[in-house]
mmCIF file of C-alpha atoms in Angstrom:
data_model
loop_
_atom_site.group_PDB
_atom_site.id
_atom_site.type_symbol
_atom_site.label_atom_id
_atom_site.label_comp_id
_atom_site.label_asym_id
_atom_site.label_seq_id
_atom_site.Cartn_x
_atom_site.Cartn_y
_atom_site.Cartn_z
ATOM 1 C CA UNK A 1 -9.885 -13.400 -39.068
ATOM 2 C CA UNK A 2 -12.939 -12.402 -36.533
ATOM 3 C CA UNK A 3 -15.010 -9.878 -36.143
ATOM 4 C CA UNK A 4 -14.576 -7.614 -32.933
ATOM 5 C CA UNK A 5 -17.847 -6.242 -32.471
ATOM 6 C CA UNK A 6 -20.618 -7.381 -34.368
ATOM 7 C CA UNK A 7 -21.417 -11.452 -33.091
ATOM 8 C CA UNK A 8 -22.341 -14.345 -34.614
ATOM 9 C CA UNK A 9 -25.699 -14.487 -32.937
ATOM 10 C CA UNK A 10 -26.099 -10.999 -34.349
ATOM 11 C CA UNK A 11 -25.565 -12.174 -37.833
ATOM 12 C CA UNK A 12 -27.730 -15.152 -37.498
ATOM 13 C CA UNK A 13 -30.328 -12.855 -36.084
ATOM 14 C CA UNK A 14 -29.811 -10.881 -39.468
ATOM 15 C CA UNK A 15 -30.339 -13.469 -41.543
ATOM 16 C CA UNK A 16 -32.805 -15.412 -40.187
ATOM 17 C CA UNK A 17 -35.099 -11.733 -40.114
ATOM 18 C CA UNK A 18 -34.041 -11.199 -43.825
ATOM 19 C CA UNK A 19 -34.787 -14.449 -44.847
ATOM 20 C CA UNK A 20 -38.621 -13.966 -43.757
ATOM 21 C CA UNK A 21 -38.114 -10.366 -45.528
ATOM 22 C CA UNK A 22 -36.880 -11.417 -48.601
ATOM 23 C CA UNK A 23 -37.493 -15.619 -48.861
ATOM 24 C CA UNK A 24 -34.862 -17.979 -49.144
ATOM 25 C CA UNK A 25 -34.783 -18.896 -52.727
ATOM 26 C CA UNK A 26 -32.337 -17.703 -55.303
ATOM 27 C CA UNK A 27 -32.751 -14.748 -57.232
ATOM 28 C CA UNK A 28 -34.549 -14.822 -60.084
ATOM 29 C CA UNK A 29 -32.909 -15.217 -63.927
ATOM 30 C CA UNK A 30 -34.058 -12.534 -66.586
ATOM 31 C CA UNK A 31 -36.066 -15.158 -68.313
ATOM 32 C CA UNK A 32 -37.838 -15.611 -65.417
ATOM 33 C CA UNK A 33 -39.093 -12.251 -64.713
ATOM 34 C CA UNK A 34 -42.810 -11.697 -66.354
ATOM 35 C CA UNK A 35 -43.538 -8.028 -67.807
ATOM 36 C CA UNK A 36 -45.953 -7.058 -66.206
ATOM 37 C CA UNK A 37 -48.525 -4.099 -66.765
ATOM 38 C CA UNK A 38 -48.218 -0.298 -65.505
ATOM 39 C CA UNK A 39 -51.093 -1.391 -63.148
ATOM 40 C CA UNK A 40 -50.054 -4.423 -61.546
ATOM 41 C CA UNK A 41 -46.671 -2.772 -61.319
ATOM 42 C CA UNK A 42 -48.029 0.386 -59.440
ATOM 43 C CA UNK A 43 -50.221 -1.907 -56.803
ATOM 44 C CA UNK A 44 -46.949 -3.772 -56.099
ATOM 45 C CA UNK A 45 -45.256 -0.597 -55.375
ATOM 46 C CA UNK A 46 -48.551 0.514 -53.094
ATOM 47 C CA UNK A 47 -48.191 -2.489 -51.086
ATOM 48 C CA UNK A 48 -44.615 -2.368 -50.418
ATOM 49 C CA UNK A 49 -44.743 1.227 -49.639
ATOM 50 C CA UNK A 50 -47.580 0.173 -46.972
ATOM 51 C CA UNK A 51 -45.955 -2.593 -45.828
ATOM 52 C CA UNK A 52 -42.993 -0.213 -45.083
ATOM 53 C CA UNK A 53 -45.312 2.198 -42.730
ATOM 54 C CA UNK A 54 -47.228 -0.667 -40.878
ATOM 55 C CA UNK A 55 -45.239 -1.488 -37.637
ATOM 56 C CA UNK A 56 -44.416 -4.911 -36.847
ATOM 57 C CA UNK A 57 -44.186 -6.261 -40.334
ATOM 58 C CA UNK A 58 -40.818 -8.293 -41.419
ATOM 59 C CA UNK A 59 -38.722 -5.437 -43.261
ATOM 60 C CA UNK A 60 -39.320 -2.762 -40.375
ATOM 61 C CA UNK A 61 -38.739 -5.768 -37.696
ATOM 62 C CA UNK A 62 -35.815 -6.347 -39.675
ATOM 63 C CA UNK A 63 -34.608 -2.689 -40.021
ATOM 64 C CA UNK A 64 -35.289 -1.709 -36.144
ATOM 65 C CA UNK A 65 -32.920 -4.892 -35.260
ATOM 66 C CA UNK A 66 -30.313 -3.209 -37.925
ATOM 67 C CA UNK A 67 -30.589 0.177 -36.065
ATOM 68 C CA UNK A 68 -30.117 -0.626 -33.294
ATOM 69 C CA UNK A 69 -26.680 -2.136 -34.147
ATOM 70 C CA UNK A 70 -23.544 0.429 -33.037
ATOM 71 C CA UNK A 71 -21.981 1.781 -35.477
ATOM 72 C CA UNK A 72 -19.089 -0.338 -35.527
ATOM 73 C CA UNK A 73 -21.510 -3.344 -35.671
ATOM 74 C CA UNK A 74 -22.996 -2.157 -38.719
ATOM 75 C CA UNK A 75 -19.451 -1.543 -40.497
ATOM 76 C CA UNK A 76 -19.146 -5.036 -39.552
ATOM 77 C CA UNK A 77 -22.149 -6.707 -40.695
ATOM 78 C CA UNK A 78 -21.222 -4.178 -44.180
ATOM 79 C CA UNK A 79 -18.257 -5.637 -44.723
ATOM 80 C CA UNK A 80 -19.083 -9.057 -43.894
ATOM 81 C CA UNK A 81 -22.117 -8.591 -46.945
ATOM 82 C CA UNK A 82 -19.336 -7.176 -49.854
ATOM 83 C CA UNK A 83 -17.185 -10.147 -48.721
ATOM 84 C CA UNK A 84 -20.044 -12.735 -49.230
ATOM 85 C CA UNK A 85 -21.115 -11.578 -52.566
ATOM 86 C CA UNK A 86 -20.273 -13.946 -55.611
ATOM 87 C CA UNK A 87 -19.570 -10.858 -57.885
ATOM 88 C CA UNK A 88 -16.623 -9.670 -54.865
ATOM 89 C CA UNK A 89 -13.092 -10.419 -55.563
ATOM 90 C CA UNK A 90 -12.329 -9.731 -51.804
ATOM 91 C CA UNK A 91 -10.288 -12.390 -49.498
ATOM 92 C CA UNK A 92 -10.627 -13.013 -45.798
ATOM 93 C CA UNK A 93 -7.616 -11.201 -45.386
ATOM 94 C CA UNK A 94 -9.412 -7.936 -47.010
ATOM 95 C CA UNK A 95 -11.954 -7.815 -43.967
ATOM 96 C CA UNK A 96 -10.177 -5.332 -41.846
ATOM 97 C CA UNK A 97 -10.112 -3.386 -45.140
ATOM 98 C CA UNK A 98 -13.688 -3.874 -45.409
ATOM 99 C CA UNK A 99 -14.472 -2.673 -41.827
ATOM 100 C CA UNK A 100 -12.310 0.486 -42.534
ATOM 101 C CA UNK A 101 -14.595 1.415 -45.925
ATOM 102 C CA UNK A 102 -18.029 0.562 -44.885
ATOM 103 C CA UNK A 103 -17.546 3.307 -41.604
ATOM 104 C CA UNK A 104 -20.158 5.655 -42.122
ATOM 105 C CA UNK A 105 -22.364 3.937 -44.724
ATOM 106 C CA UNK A 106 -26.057 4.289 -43.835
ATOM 107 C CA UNK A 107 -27.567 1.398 -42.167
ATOM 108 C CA UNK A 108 -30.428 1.015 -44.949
ATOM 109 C CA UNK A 109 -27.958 0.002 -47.333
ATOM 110 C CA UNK A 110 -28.136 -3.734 -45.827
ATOM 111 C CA UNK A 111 -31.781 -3.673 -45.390
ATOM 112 C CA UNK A 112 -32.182 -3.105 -49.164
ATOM 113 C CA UNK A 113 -30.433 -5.818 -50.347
ATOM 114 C CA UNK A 114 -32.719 -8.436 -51.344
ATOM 115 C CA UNK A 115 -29.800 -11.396 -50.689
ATOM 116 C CA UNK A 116 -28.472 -10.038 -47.758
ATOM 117 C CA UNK A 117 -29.219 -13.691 -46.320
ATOM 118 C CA UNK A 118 -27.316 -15.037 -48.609
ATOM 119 C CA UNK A 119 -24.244 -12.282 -48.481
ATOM 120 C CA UNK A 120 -24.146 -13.092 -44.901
ATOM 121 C CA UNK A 121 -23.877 -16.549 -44.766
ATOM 122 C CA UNK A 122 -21.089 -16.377 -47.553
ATOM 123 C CA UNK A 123 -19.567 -14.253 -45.695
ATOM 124 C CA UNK A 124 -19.457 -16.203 -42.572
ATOM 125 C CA UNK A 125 -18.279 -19.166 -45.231
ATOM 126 C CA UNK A 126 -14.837 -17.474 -45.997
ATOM 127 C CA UNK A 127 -13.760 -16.261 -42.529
ATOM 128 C CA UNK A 128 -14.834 -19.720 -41.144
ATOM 129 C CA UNK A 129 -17.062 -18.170 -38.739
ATOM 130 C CA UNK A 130 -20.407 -20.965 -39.707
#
């Protein structure tokens, strides 16, 4: 199986600009996670919502480069994601499948996934595209 649009440059490119989004490491387990305060919790949310208006910072470096993908890129690089999560039942042979449902999903939806990194390279993984 290959992908007839979207390249693997393009998907490296993707990752390696989520990676400095997001980090590299794994996600976190729910014992893990701190509790936190009301305040700390609403100056986190400040700061991301800044970081998301200043130009030039990872996630809108990352989302410009997603843009600008053609549509049919983008239903690539979708489809490539669902079939490198864990939680996805989907096979190699299911890509063309994949293409077919993520047509018209909104570009944002990769940029908001935090392993989207990790989704990629999986996905690479099982059509032996690494």
């Amino acid at each position: 199986m290959k992908m007839n649009f979207l390249t693997i440059d393009k998907v490296n490119k993707i990752i390696e600009l989520a990676k400095l989004v997001y980090g590299s490491k794994a996600p976190q387990s729910i014992s893990d996670i701190k509790l936190t305060d009301s305040n700390t919790q609403a100056k986190e949310l400040i700061e991301f919502l800044i970081e998301r208006q200043t130009l030039n910072t990872p996630i809108n470096t990352l989302s410009e480069y997603i843009n600008n993908l053609s549509s049919e890129e983008t239903a690539e690089a979708i489809a490539l994601m669902v079939l490198g999560r864990r939680d996805s039942e989907r096979q190699p042979s299911d890509f063309l499948e994949l293409v077919k449902e993520a047509q018209g999903v909104e570009r944002h939806y990769l940029v908001e996934k935090s392993l989207l990194a990790k989704y990629l390279h999986s996905g690479l993984e099982k059509l032996n595209l690494h």
